[in-house]
């Protein structure tokens, strides 16, 4: 009888290969999506819409720009930013202050200061905004600077979750109240209105309004491309890691506060740029446009479309902005309740937004098929 050595014991299974936090996106699919978006925005919408509807679309695109930042901060970083109205307002007021000074002419006061008659000289903090370069830089750098200051104070103390959301919302309320109280220098409740020109172009000319629309559409596509590169970079994966397991990331030697601060500042800059573009598109900026309710509306759009998907967040913001205009005309008293209910339903039952609807349906169908196969196998075994 020949004796054979027993087979060596199987080696214990090693750790599973690391799975990418973010799936790689195909370049052809991405280019096709950008090409389709460019065609719709630049070739289809202008001839298909009236000047009034195209102006509304320009307004909606500004909210979509904010949604791109919300997608980065909330969808990827887990930061529920309910205070984007602050940064939107900072960018909007910075642009409106320059345009009001340009409309008034050199050495003259803006019309609302003359109307209220509370001052004979231009406030010192208005003076730098007469320079167009300073004003353009301030529309982005001012919101980013405020976000950097606030974020460094908040994240260093490890404030997160609902506490961070409430702090950002309280900041929005305080900013709106401050604007209302400064009637002589900010226009108070009315805000800065009746803006006539945009860097030498008359805004009452439909051709110039179309130019503003094209600028907004171009900025939106550029920011989507920038956000996509950020998401699929090493920093984007680190941001998701901080969202999912902050303590583990800290154990690996990274500072989660810095990671979150970067995305918070970037989202603030995008919101400020959106506010700056909103002013020539609409011709007004006021506290009513940047308070608590508008800030929540900016988040609702991203949540409905899909806060983790750039395309979903943008389309959701456009859809919610359009629905607010269309449905509020028919149901002015009930629209706010419907909007809040929509947000609660999406967060509770479809956290990934409409962008995840197809994947959720496929997963449920797969589970049903798997359950049916297991039931069939059990019935066969019982029959045998």
mmCIF file of C-alpha atoms in Angstrom:
data_model
loop_
_atom_site.group_PDB
_atom_site.id
_atom_site.type_symbol
_atom_site.label_atom_id
_atom_site.label_comp_id
_atom_site.label_asym_id
_atom_site.label_seq_id
_atom_site.Cartn_x
_atom_site.Cartn_y
_atom_site.Cartn_z
ATOM 1 C CA UNK A 1 0.000 0.000 0.000
ATOM 2 C CA UNK A 2 1.404 3.321 -1.024
ATOM 3 C CA UNK A 3 1.181 6.065 1.479
ATOM 4 C CA UNK A 4 0.641 9.555 0.166
ATOM 5 C CA UNK A 5 1.179 12.711 2.115
ATOM 6 C CA UNK A 6 -1.975 14.589 2.942
ATOM 7 C CA UNK A 7 -2.460 17.735 0.941
ATOM 8 C CA UNK A 8 -1.178 20.880 2.638
ATOM 9 C CA UNK A 9 -3.818 22.910 4.425
ATOM 10 C CA UNK A 10 -5.353 25.624 2.352
ATOM 11 C CA UNK A 11 -3.960 29.028 2.993
ATOM 12 C CA UNK A 12 -6.324 31.357 4.778
ATOM 13 C CA UNK A 13 -8.009 33.720 2.412
ATOM 14 C CA UNK A 14 -6.217 37.015 2.158
ATOM 15 C CA UNK A 15 -7.849 40.373 2.235
ATOM 16 C CA UNK A 16 -10.082 41.186 -0.647
ATOM 17 C CA UNK A 17 -8.562 43.450 -3.241
ATOM 18 C CA UNK A 18 -9.247 47.092 -2.624
ATOM 19 C CA UNK A 19 -12.328 48.282 -4.393
ATOM 20 C CA UNK A 20 -12.362 51.686 -5.981
ATOM 21 C CA UNK A 21 -14.429 54.139 -4.023
ATOM 22 C CA UNK A 22 -15.550 55.785 -7.239
ATOM 23 C CA UNK A 23 -16.090 53.832 -10.435
ATOM 24 C CA UNK A 24 -14.104 54.973 -13.404
ATOM 25 C CA UNK A 25 -16.193 56.838 -15.926
ATOM 26 C CA UNK A 26 -15.747 56.080 -19.603
ATOM 27 C CA UNK A 27 -14.285 59.036 -21.507
ATOM 28 C CA UNK A 28 -16.516 58.430 -24.519
ATOM 29 C CA UNK A 29 -19.658 58.445 -22.427
ATOM 30 C CA UNK A 30 -18.537 61.598 -20.627
ATOM 31 C CA UNK A 31 -17.708 63.411 -23.860
ATOM 32 C CA UNK A 32 -21.033 62.340 -25.345
ATOM 33 C CA UNK A 33 -22.902 63.693 -22.321
ATOM 34 C CA UNK A 34 -21.061 67.016 -22.502
ATOM 35 C CA UNK A 35 -21.684 67.258 -26.223
ATOM 36 C CA UNK A 36 -25.384 66.579 -25.740
ATOM 37 C CA UNK A 37 -25.599 69.165 -22.972
ATOM 38 C CA UNK A 38 -23.797 71.755 -25.097
ATOM 39 C CA UNK A 39 -26.111 71.114 -28.039
ATOM 40 C CA UNK A 40 -29.221 71.452 -25.867
ATOM 41 C CA UNK A 41 -28.017 74.621 -24.157
ATOM 42 C CA UNK A 42 -26.456 76.426 -27.108
ATOM 43 C CA UNK A 43 -28.251 75.121 -30.208
ATOM 44 C CA UNK A 44 -31.696 73.925 -29.129
ATOM 45 C CA UNK A 45 -32.822 76.178 -26.266
ATOM 46 C CA UNK A 46 -32.146 79.667 -27.764
ATOM 47 C CA UNK A 47 -34.221 79.251 -30.944
ATOM 48 C CA UNK A 48 -36.885 77.116 -29.261
ATOM 49 C CA UNK A 49 -37.619 79.446 -26.313
ATOM 50 C CA UNK A 50 -38.901 82.984 -26.215
ATOM 51 C CA UNK A 51 -36.755 85.695 -24.671
ATOM 52 C CA UNK A 52 -38.788 85.485 -21.460
ATOM 53 C CA UNK A 53 -38.463 81.698 -21.182
ATOM 54 C CA UNK A 54 -34.772 81.861 -22.024
ATOM 55 C CA UNK A 55 -34.327 84.360 -19.196
ATOM 56 C CA UNK A 56 -36.062 81.928 -16.851
ATOM 57 C CA UNK A 57 -33.766 79.146 -18.025
ATOM 58 C CA UNK A 58 -30.743 81.361 -17.286
ATOM 59 C CA UNK A 59 -32.098 81.812 -13.757
ATOM 60 C CA UNK A 60 -32.542 78.047 -13.395
ATOM 61 C CA UNK A 61 -29.002 77.407 -14.609
ATOM 62 C CA UNK A 62 -27.703 79.581 -11.763
ATOM 63 C CA UNK A 63 -29.382 77.263 -9.270
ATOM 64 C CA UNK A 64 -27.826 74.323 -11.130
ATOM 65 C CA UNK A 65 -24.375 75.858 -10.582
ATOM 66 C CA UNK A 66 -25.063 75.884 -6.841
ATOM 67 C CA UNK A 67 -26.210 72.259 -7.120
ATOM 68 C CA UNK A 68 -22.797 71.270 -8.514
ATOM 69 C CA UNK A 69 -21.186 72.536 -5.311
ATOM 70 C CA UNK A 70 -23.854 70.842 -3.184
ATOM 71 C CA UNK A 71 -23.101 67.574 -5.002
ATOM 72 C CA UNK A 72 -19.448 67.894 -4.027
ATOM 73 C CA UNK A 73 -20.003 68.959 -0.421
ATOM 74 C CA UNK A 74 -23.041 66.868 0.489
ATOM 75 C CA UNK A 75 -23.092 64.025 -2.024
ATOM 76 C CA UNK A 76 -19.370 63.257 -1.810
ATOM 77 C CA UNK A 77 -18.323 64.842 1.462
ATOM 78 C CA UNK A 78 -21.412 64.249 3.575
ATOM 79 C CA UNK A 79 -21.709 67.949 4.505
ATOM 80 C CA UNK A 80 -25.368 68.981 4.482
ATOM 81 C CA UNK A 81 -24.836 72.617 3.503
ATOM 82 C CA UNK A 82 -28.087 74.405 4.340
ATOM 83 C CA UNK A 83 -26.355 77.783 4.230
ATOM 84 C CA UNK A 84 -25.394 78.123 0.579
ATOM 85 C CA UNK A 85 -27.615 81.198 0.434
ATOM 86 C CA UNK A 86 -24.916 83.130 2.325
ATOM 87 C CA UNK A 87 -22.298 82.509 -0.352
ATOM 88 C CA UNK A 88 -24.852 82.970 -3.137
ATOM 89 C CA UNK A 89 -25.748 86.321 -1.604
ATOM 90 C CA UNK A 90 -22.141 87.421 -1.122
ATOM 91 C CA UNK A 91 -21.401 86.821 -4.788
ATOM 92 C CA UNK A 92 -24.666 88.406 -5.874
ATOM 93 C CA UNK A 93 -24.250 91.548 -3.779
ATOM 94 C CA UNK A 94 -20.617 91.945 -4.863
ATOM 95 C CA UNK A 95 -21.699 91.917 -8.511
ATOM 96 C CA UNK A 96 -24.774 94.105 -7.908
ATOM 97 C CA UNK A 97 -22.742 96.730 -6.040
ATOM 98 C CA UNK A 98 -20.406 97.141 -8.994
ATOM 99 C CA UNK A 99 -23.249 97.280 -11.498
ATOM 100 C CA UNK A 100 -25.150 99.876 -9.413
ATOM 101 C CA UNK A 101 -22.041 102.045 -9.219
ATOM 102 C CA UNK A 102 -21.536 101.693 -12.970
ATOM 103 C CA UNK A 103 -25.160 102.678 -13.608
ATOM 104 C CA UNK A 104 -24.816 105.724 -11.317
ATOM 105 C CA UNK A 105 -21.682 106.985 -13.039
ATOM 106 C CA UNK A 106 -18.378 108.276 -11.588
ATOM 107 C CA UNK A 107 -18.787 110.309 -8.423
ATOM 108 C CA UNK A 108 -22.517 109.623 -8.065
ATOM 109 C CA UNK A 109 -24.375 107.622 -5.458
ATOM 110 C CA UNK A 110 -26.584 104.632 -6.336
ATOM 111 C CA UNK A 111 -30.219 105.580 -6.786
ATOM 112 C CA UNK A 112 -31.484 103.948 -3.568
ATOM 113 C CA UNK A 113 -28.963 105.897 -1.462
ATOM 114 C CA UNK A 114 -30.204 109.130 -3.022
ATOM 115 C CA UNK A 115 -33.804 108.062 -2.434
ATOM 116 C CA UNK A 116 -33.331 107.262 1.242
ATOM 117 C CA UNK A 117 -31.168 110.340 1.755
ATOM 118 C CA UNK A 118 -29.332 108.975 4.786
ATOM 119 C CA UNK A 119 -25.808 109.557 3.458
ATOM 120 C CA UNK A 120 -24.051 112.066 1.197
ATOM 121 C CA UNK A 121 -20.926 110.020 0.594
ATOM 122 C CA UNK A 122 -20.325 106.531 -0.644
ATOM 123 C CA UNK A 123 -19.647 104.070 2.228
ATOM 124 C CA UNK A 124 -15.998 103.106 2.419
ATOM 125 C CA UNK A 125 -16.666 99.435 1.828
ATOM 126 C CA UNK A 126 -18.502 100.238 -1.424
ATOM 127 C CA UNK A 127 -15.542 102.120 -2.903
ATOM 128 C CA UNK A 128 -13.408 99.107 -4.014
ATOM 129 C CA UNK A 129 -16.361 97.607 -5.913
ATOM 130 C CA UNK A 130 -16.198 100.425 -8.445
ATOM 131 C CA UNK A 131 -13.207 98.556 -9.897
ATOM 132 C CA UNK A 132 -14.517 95.774 -12.187
ATOM 133 C CA UNK A 133 -11.504 93.526 -11.586
ATOM 134 C CA UNK A 134 -11.929 93.779 -7.820
ATOM 135 C CA UNK A 135 -15.671 93.149 -8.093
ATOM 136 C CA UNK A 136 -15.256 90.084 -10.302
ATOM 137 C CA UNK A 137 -12.614 88.630 -7.999
ATOM 138 C CA UNK A 138 -14.756 89.374 -4.942
ATOM 139 C CA UNK A 139 -17.723 87.429 -6.315
ATOM 140 C CA UNK A 140 -15.694 84.228 -5.883
ATOM 141 C CA UNK A 141 -12.937 85.030 -3.399
ATOM 142 C CA UNK A 142 -15.193 86.708 -0.828
ATOM 143 C CA UNK A 143 -17.488 83.666 -0.406
ATOM 144 C CA UNK A 144 -14.473 81.362 -0.386
ATOM 145 C CA UNK A 145 -12.744 83.476 2.250
ATOM 146 C CA UNK A 146 -15.806 83.492 4.499
ATOM 147 C CA UNK A 147 -16.190 79.738 4.019
ATOM 148 C CA UNK A 148 -12.521 79.177 4.852
ATOM 149 C CA UNK A 149 -12.863 81.176 8.072
ATOM 150 C CA UNK A 150 -16.072 79.494 9.174
ATOM 151 C CA UNK A 151 -14.984 76.034 8.056
ATOM 152 C CA UNK A 152 -11.701 76.213 9.932
ATOM 153 C CA UNK A 153 -13.573 77.107 13.128
ATOM 154 C CA UNK A 154 -16.249 74.437 12.651
ATOM 155 C CA UNK A 155 -14.257 71.472 11.375
ATOM 156 C CA UNK A 156 -11.392 71.885 13.826
ATOM 157 C CA UNK A 157 -13.918 71.346 16.603
ATOM 158 C CA UNK A 158 -15.262 68.279 14.799
ATOM 159 C CA UNK A 159 -18.745 69.698 14.368
ATOM 160 C CA UNK A 160 -20.605 67.527 11.871
ATOM 161 C CA UNK A 161 -23.938 65.994 10.983
ATOM 162 C CA UNK A 162 -27.080 67.811 12.036
ATOM 163 C CA UNK A 163 -25.095 70.296 14.131
ATOM 164 C CA UNK A 164 -23.185 71.482 11.063
ATOM 165 C CA UNK A 165 -26.427 71.800 9.086
ATOM 166 C CA UNK A 166 -28.050 73.875 11.839
ATOM 167 C CA UNK A 167 -25.015 76.148 12.152
ATOM 168 C CA UNK A 168 -24.953 76.825 8.422
ATOM 169 C CA UNK A 169 -28.687 77.544 8.469
ATOM 170 C CA UNK A 170 -28.331 79.926 11.413
ATOM 171 C CA UNK A 171 -25.590 81.755 9.533
ATOM 172 C CA UNK A 172 -27.955 82.249 6.602
ATOM 173 C CA UNK A 173 -30.654 83.692 8.852
ATOM 174 C CA UNK A 174 -28.178 86.065 10.505
ATOM 175 C CA UNK A 175 -26.858 87.285 7.150
ATOM 176 C CA UNK A 176 -30.349 87.954 5.794
ATOM 177 C CA UNK A 177 -31.334 89.844 8.980
ATOM 178 C CA UNK A 178 -28.188 91.948 8.755
ATOM 179 C CA UNK A 179 -28.935 92.881 5.130
ATOM 180 C CA UNK A 180 -32.479 93.920 6.023
ATOM 181 C CA UNK A 181 -31.207 96.148 8.836
ATOM 182 C CA UNK A 182 -28.715 97.991 6.599
ATOM 183 C CA UNK A 183 -31.265 99.778 4.440
ATOM 184 C CA UNK A 184 -29.078 102.814 3.731
ATOM 185 C CA UNK A 185 -26.177 100.767 2.365
ATOM 186 C CA UNK A 186 -27.686 97.473 1.117
ATOM 187 C CA UNK A 187 -31.202 98.472 0.131
ATOM 188 C CA UNK A 188 -32.753 96.708 3.111
ATOM 189 C CA UNK A 189 -35.693 94.442 2.310
ATOM 190 C CA UNK A 190 -35.818 95.617 -1.308
ATOM 191 C CA UNK A 191 -32.188 94.788 -1.940
ATOM 192 C CA UNK A 192 -30.353 96.121 -4.991
ATOM 193 C CA UNK A 193 -32.834 96.455 -7.834
ATOM 194 C CA UNK A 194 -33.293 98.046 -11.246
ATOM 195 C CA UNK A 195 -29.860 97.062 -12.569
ATOM 196 C CA UNK A 196 -29.592 98.472 -16.086
ATOM 197 C CA UNK A 197 -26.191 97.476 -17.444
ATOM 198 C CA UNK A 198 -23.674 94.664 -17.423
ATOM 199 C CA UNK A 199 -20.107 95.837 -18.100
ATOM 200 C CA UNK A 200 -21.210 98.344 -20.701
ATOM 201 C CA UNK A 201 -24.063 96.304 -22.200
ATOM 202 C CA UNK A 202 -27.684 97.313 -21.700
ATOM 203 C CA UNK A 203 -29.642 94.518 -20.052
ATOM 204 C CA UNK A 204 -32.936 95.620 -21.600
ATOM 205 C CA UNK A 205 -31.601 94.537 -25.005
ATOM 206 C CA UNK A 206 -32.714 90.936 -25.801
ATOM 207 C CA UNK A 207 -29.430 90.293 -27.601
ATOM 208 C CA UNK A 208 -27.463 91.145 -24.471
ATOM 209 C CA UNK A 209 -29.785 88.997 -22.372
ATOM 210 C CA UNK A 210 -28.979 86.098 -24.666
ATOM 211 C CA UNK A 211 -25.298 86.836 -24.206
ATOM 212 C CA UNK A 212 -25.767 86.593 -20.431
ATOM 213 C CA UNK A 213 -27.538 83.266 -20.904
ATOM 214 C CA UNK A 214 -24.659 81.914 -22.992
ATOM 215 C CA UNK A 215 -22.146 82.996 -20.345
ATOM 216 C CA UNK A 216 -24.122 81.229 -17.624
ATOM 217 C CA UNK A 217 -24.461 78.050 -19.697
ATOM 218 C CA UNK A 218 -20.730 78.033 -20.459
ATOM 219 C CA UNK A 219 -19.842 78.515 -16.792
ATOM 220 C CA UNK A 220 -22.152 75.659 -15.798
ATOM 221 C CA UNK A 221 -20.528 73.224 -18.237
ATOM 222 C CA UNK A 222 -17.036 74.325 -17.158
ATOM 223 C CA UNK A 223 -17.837 73.812 -13.469
ATOM 224 C CA UNK A 224 -19.352 70.390 -14.144
ATOM 225 C CA UNK A 225 -16.126 69.397 -15.902
ATOM 226 C CA UNK A 226 -14.062 70.769 -13.005
ATOM 227 C CA UNK A 227 -16.205 68.962 -10.438
ATOM 228 C CA UNK A 228 -15.939 65.698 -12.346
ATOM 229 C CA UNK A 229 -12.149 65.910 -12.391
ATOM 230 C CA UNK A 230 -12.166 66.632 -8.674
ATOM 231 C CA UNK A 231 -14.473 63.707 -7.931
ATOM 232 C CA UNK A 232 -12.348 61.206 -9.851
ATOM 233 C CA UNK A 233 -9.058 62.466 -8.454
ATOM 234 C CA UNK A 234 -7.181 61.139 -5.443
ATOM 235 C CA UNK A 235 -8.714 63.903 -3.370
ATOM 236 C CA UNK A 236 -12.188 62.798 -4.442
ATOM 237 C CA UNK A 237 -11.576 59.298 -3.133
ATOM 238 C CA UNK A 238 -10.163 60.703 0.095
ATOM 239 C CA UNK A 239 -13.279 62.871 0.461
ATOM 240 C CA UNK A 240 -15.528 59.816 0.208
ATOM 241 C CA UNK A 241 -13.332 58.012 2.721
ATOM 242 C CA UNK A 242 -13.738 60.888 5.186
ATOM 243 C CA UNK A 243 -17.487 60.797 4.673
ATOM 244 C CA UNK A 244 -17.713 57.057 5.328
ATOM 245 C CA UNK A 245 -15.127 56.646 8.107
ATOM 246 C CA UNK A 246 -13.582 59.833 9.406
ATOM 247 C CA UNK A 247 -11.779 58.212 12.330
ATOM 248 C CA UNK A 248 -10.117 55.623 10.096
ATOM 249 C CA UNK A 249 -8.864 58.363 7.772
ATOM 250 C CA UNK A 250 -7.437 60.218 10.768
ATOM 251 C CA UNK A 251 -5.725 57.006 11.895
ATOM 252 C CA UNK A 252 -4.093 56.725 8.457
ATOM 253 C CA UNK A 253 -2.434 60.103 8.911
ATOM 254 C CA UNK A 254 -4.776 62.465 7.070
ATOM 255 C CA UNK A 255 -6.485 65.468 8.584
ATOM 256 C CA UNK A 256 -10.247 65.160 7.895
ATOM 257 C CA UNK A 257 -10.773 68.823 8.819
ATOM 258 C CA UNK A 258 -8.593 69.946 5.918
ATOM 259 C CA UNK A 259 -10.279 67.551 3.516
ATOM 260 C CA UNK A 260 -13.732 68.846 4.410
ATOM 261 C CA UNK A 261 -12.562 72.453 4.434
ATOM 262 C CA UNK A 262 -11.390 72.244 0.831
ATOM 263 C CA UNK A 263 -14.707 70.987 -0.523
ATOM 264 C CA UNK A 264 -16.633 73.472 1.630
ATOM 265 C CA UNK A 265 -14.606 76.360 0.210
ATOM 266 C CA UNK A 266 -14.962 75.101 -3.369
ATOM 267 C CA UNK A 267 -18.739 74.754 -2.985
ATOM 268 C CA UNK A 268 -18.890 78.289 -1.557
ATOM 269 C CA UNK A 269 -16.969 79.671 -4.528
ATOM 270 C CA UNK A 270 -19.391 77.996 -6.923
ATOM 271 C CA UNK A 271 -22.369 79.427 -5.034
ATOM 272 C CA UNK A 272 -20.812 82.894 -5.102
ATOM 273 C CA UNK A 273 -20.230 82.675 -8.841
ATOM 274 C CA UNK A 274 -23.836 81.551 -9.318
ATOM 275 C CA UNK A 275 -25.048 84.565 -7.328
ATOM 276 C CA UNK A 276 -22.912 86.902 -9.414
ATOM 277 C CA UNK A 277 -24.391 85.514 -12.651
ATOM 278 C CA UNK A 278 -27.898 85.569 -11.194
ATOM 279 C CA UNK A 279 -27.804 89.373 -10.892
ATOM 280 C CA UNK A 280 -27.538 90.231 -14.614
ATOM 281 C CA UNK A 281 -29.912 87.390 -15.484
ATOM 282 C CA UNK A 282 -32.686 88.646 -13.173
ATOM 283 C CA UNK A 283 -31.668 92.243 -12.469
ATOM 284 C CA UNK A 284 -32.089 92.060 -8.696
ATOM 285 C CA UNK A 285 -30.599 90.635 -5.528
ATOM 286 C CA UNK A 286 -32.366 90.858 -2.176
ATOM 287 C CA UNK A 287 -32.474 89.154 1.247
ATOM 288 C CA UNK A 288 -35.603 87.274 0.154
ATOM 289 C CA UNK A 289 -33.476 85.402 -2.398
ATOM 290 C CA UNK A 290 -30.800 84.250 0.037
ATOM 291 C CA UNK A 291 -32.640 83.442 3.270
ATOM 292 C CA UNK A 292 -33.317 80.104 4.915
ATOM 293 C CA UNK A 293 -36.054 78.989 2.512
ATOM 294 C CA UNK A 294 -34.060 79.704 -0.688
ATOM 295 C CA UNK A 295 -31.034 77.939 0.824
ATOM 296 C CA UNK A 296 -33.133 74.848 1.520
ATOM 297 C CA UNK A 297 -34.556 74.989 -2.003
ATOM 298 C CA UNK A 298 -31.033 74.870 -3.420
ATOM 299 C CA UNK A 299 -30.396 71.659 -1.470
ATOM 300 C CA UNK A 300 -33.771 70.125 -2.369
ATOM 301 C CA UNK A 301 -32.967 70.298 -6.074
ATOM 302 C CA UNK A 302 -29.738 68.361 -5.609
ATOM 303 C CA UNK A 303 -31.444 65.829 -3.318
ATOM 304 C CA UNK A 304 -34.304 65.163 -5.728
ATOM 305 C CA UNK A 305 -32.030 64.660 -8.715
ATOM 306 C CA UNK A 306 -29.379 62.720 -6.819
ATOM 307 C CA UNK A 307 -26.834 64.415 -4.595
ATOM 308 C CA UNK A 308 -24.098 61.900 -5.440
ATOM 309 C CA UNK A 309 -24.494 62.358 -9.201
ATOM 310 C CA UNK A 310 -23.404 65.534 -10.973
ATOM 311 C CA UNK A 311 -25.906 65.066 -13.769
ATOM 312 C CA UNK A 312 -28.649 64.119 -11.320
ATOM 313 C CA UNK A 313 -27.993 67.137 -9.108
ATOM 314 C CA UNK A 314 -28.036 69.526 -12.069
ATOM 315 C CA UNK A 315 -31.198 68.083 -13.594
ATOM 316 C CA UNK A 316 -32.877 67.954 -10.188
ATOM 317 C CA UNK A 317 -32.079 71.614 -9.538
ATOM 318 C CA UNK A 318 -33.473 72.574 -12.944
ATOM 319 C CA UNK A 319 -36.622 70.499 -12.410
ATOM 320 C CA UNK A 320 -37.324 71.890 -8.924
ATOM 321 C CA UNK A 321 -36.704 75.474 -10.057
ATOM 322 C CA UNK A 322 -39.059 75.000 -12.999
ATOM 323 C CA UNK A 323 -41.682 73.348 -10.790
ATOM 324 C CA UNK A 324 -41.500 76.238 -8.342
ATOM 325 C CA UNK A 325 -42.274 78.693 -11.131
ATOM 326 C CA UNK A 326 -44.966 76.583 -12.768
ATOM 327 C CA UNK A 327 -46.736 75.075 -9.771
ATOM 328 C CA UNK A 328 -46.521 78.081 -7.477
ATOM 329 C CA UNK A 329 -48.656 79.972 -9.985
ATOM 330 C CA UNK A 330 -51.401 77.344 -9.669
ATOM 331 C CA UNK A 331 -50.936 76.497 -5.969
ATOM 332 C CA UNK A 332 -49.309 79.539 -4.333
ATOM 333 C CA UNK A 333 -50.275 78.525 -0.790
ATOM 334 C CA UNK A 334 -49.540 74.805 -1.047
ATOM 335 C CA UNK A 335 -46.319 74.797 -3.073
ATOM 336 C CA UNK A 336 -44.030 75.270 -0.071
ATOM 337 C CA UNK A 337 -45.609 72.297 1.725
ATOM 338 C CA UNK A 338 -45.347 70.173 -1.398
ATOM 339 C CA UNK A 339 -41.692 71.103 -1.738
ATOM 340 C CA UNK A 340 -40.937 70.127 1.860
ATOM 341 C CA UNK A 341 -42.824 66.855 1.476
ATOM 342 C CA UNK A 342 -40.874 66.094 -1.695
ATOM 343 C CA UNK A 343 -37.587 66.574 0.159
ATOM 344 C CA UNK A 344 -38.656 64.320 3.056
ATOM 345 C CA UNK A 345 -39.900 61.571 0.729
ATOM 346 C CA UNK A 346 -36.735 61.556 -1.374
ATOM 347 C CA UNK A 347 -34.376 61.523 1.612
ATOM 348 C CA UNK A 348 -36.386 58.813 3.413
ATOM 349 C CA UNK A 349 -37.222 56.429 0.561
ATOM 350 C CA UNK A 350 -34.801 57.275 -2.254
ATOM 351 C CA UNK A 351 -31.606 58.671 -0.698
ATOM 352 C CA UNK A 352 -29.791 58.524 -4.022
ATOM 353 C CA UNK A 353 -32.413 60.700 -5.726
ATOM 354 C CA UNK A 354 -33.927 60.088 -9.142
ATOM 355 C CA UNK A 355 -30.473 59.315 -10.521
ATOM 356 C CA UNK A 356 -30.466 56.081 -8.479
ATOM 357 C CA UNK A 357 -34.020 55.077 -9.385
ATOM 358 C CA UNK A 358 -33.063 52.737 -12.233
ATOM 359 C CA UNK A 359 -30.318 51.089 -10.148
ATOM 360 C CA UNK A 360 -32.708 50.649 -7.219
ATOM 361 C CA UNK A 361 -35.348 49.041 -9.426
ATOM 362 C CA UNK A 362 -32.797 46.662 -10.968
ATOM 363 C CA UNK A 363 -31.519 45.679 -7.521
ATOM 364 C CA UNK A 364 -35.026 44.913 -6.295
ATOM 365 C CA UNK A 365 -35.821 42.864 -9.395
ATOM 366 C CA UNK A 366 -32.588 40.941 -8.945
ATOM 367 C CA UNK A 367 -33.437 40.205 -5.316
ATOM 368 C CA UNK A 368 -36.880 38.970 -6.344
ATOM 369 C CA UNK A 369 -35.399 36.683 -8.985
ATOM 370 C CA UNK A 370 -32.864 35.371 -6.488
ATOM 371 C CA UNK A 371 -35.622 34.753 -3.950
ATOM 372 C CA UNK A 372 -37.735 32.964 -6.562
ATOM 373 C CA UNK A 373 -34.787 30.758 -7.540
ATOM 374 C CA UNK A 374 -34.132 29.854 -3.897
ATOM 375 C CA UNK A 375 -37.802 29.009 -3.346
ATOM 376 C CA UNK A 376 -37.779 26.798 -6.447
ATOM 377 C CA UNK A 377 -34.656 25.003 -5.272
ATOM 378 C CA UNK A 378 -36.183 24.386 -1.843
ATOM 379 C CA UNK A 379 -39.341 22.984 -3.415
ATOM 380 C CA UNK A 380 -37.291 20.591 -5.555
ATOM 381 C CA UNK A 381 -35.324 19.390 -2.536
ATOM 382 C CA UNK A 382 -38.537 18.852 -0.593
ATOM 383 C CA UNK A 383 -40.018 16.874 -3.484
ATOM 384 C CA UNK A 384 -36.942 14.634 -3.659
#
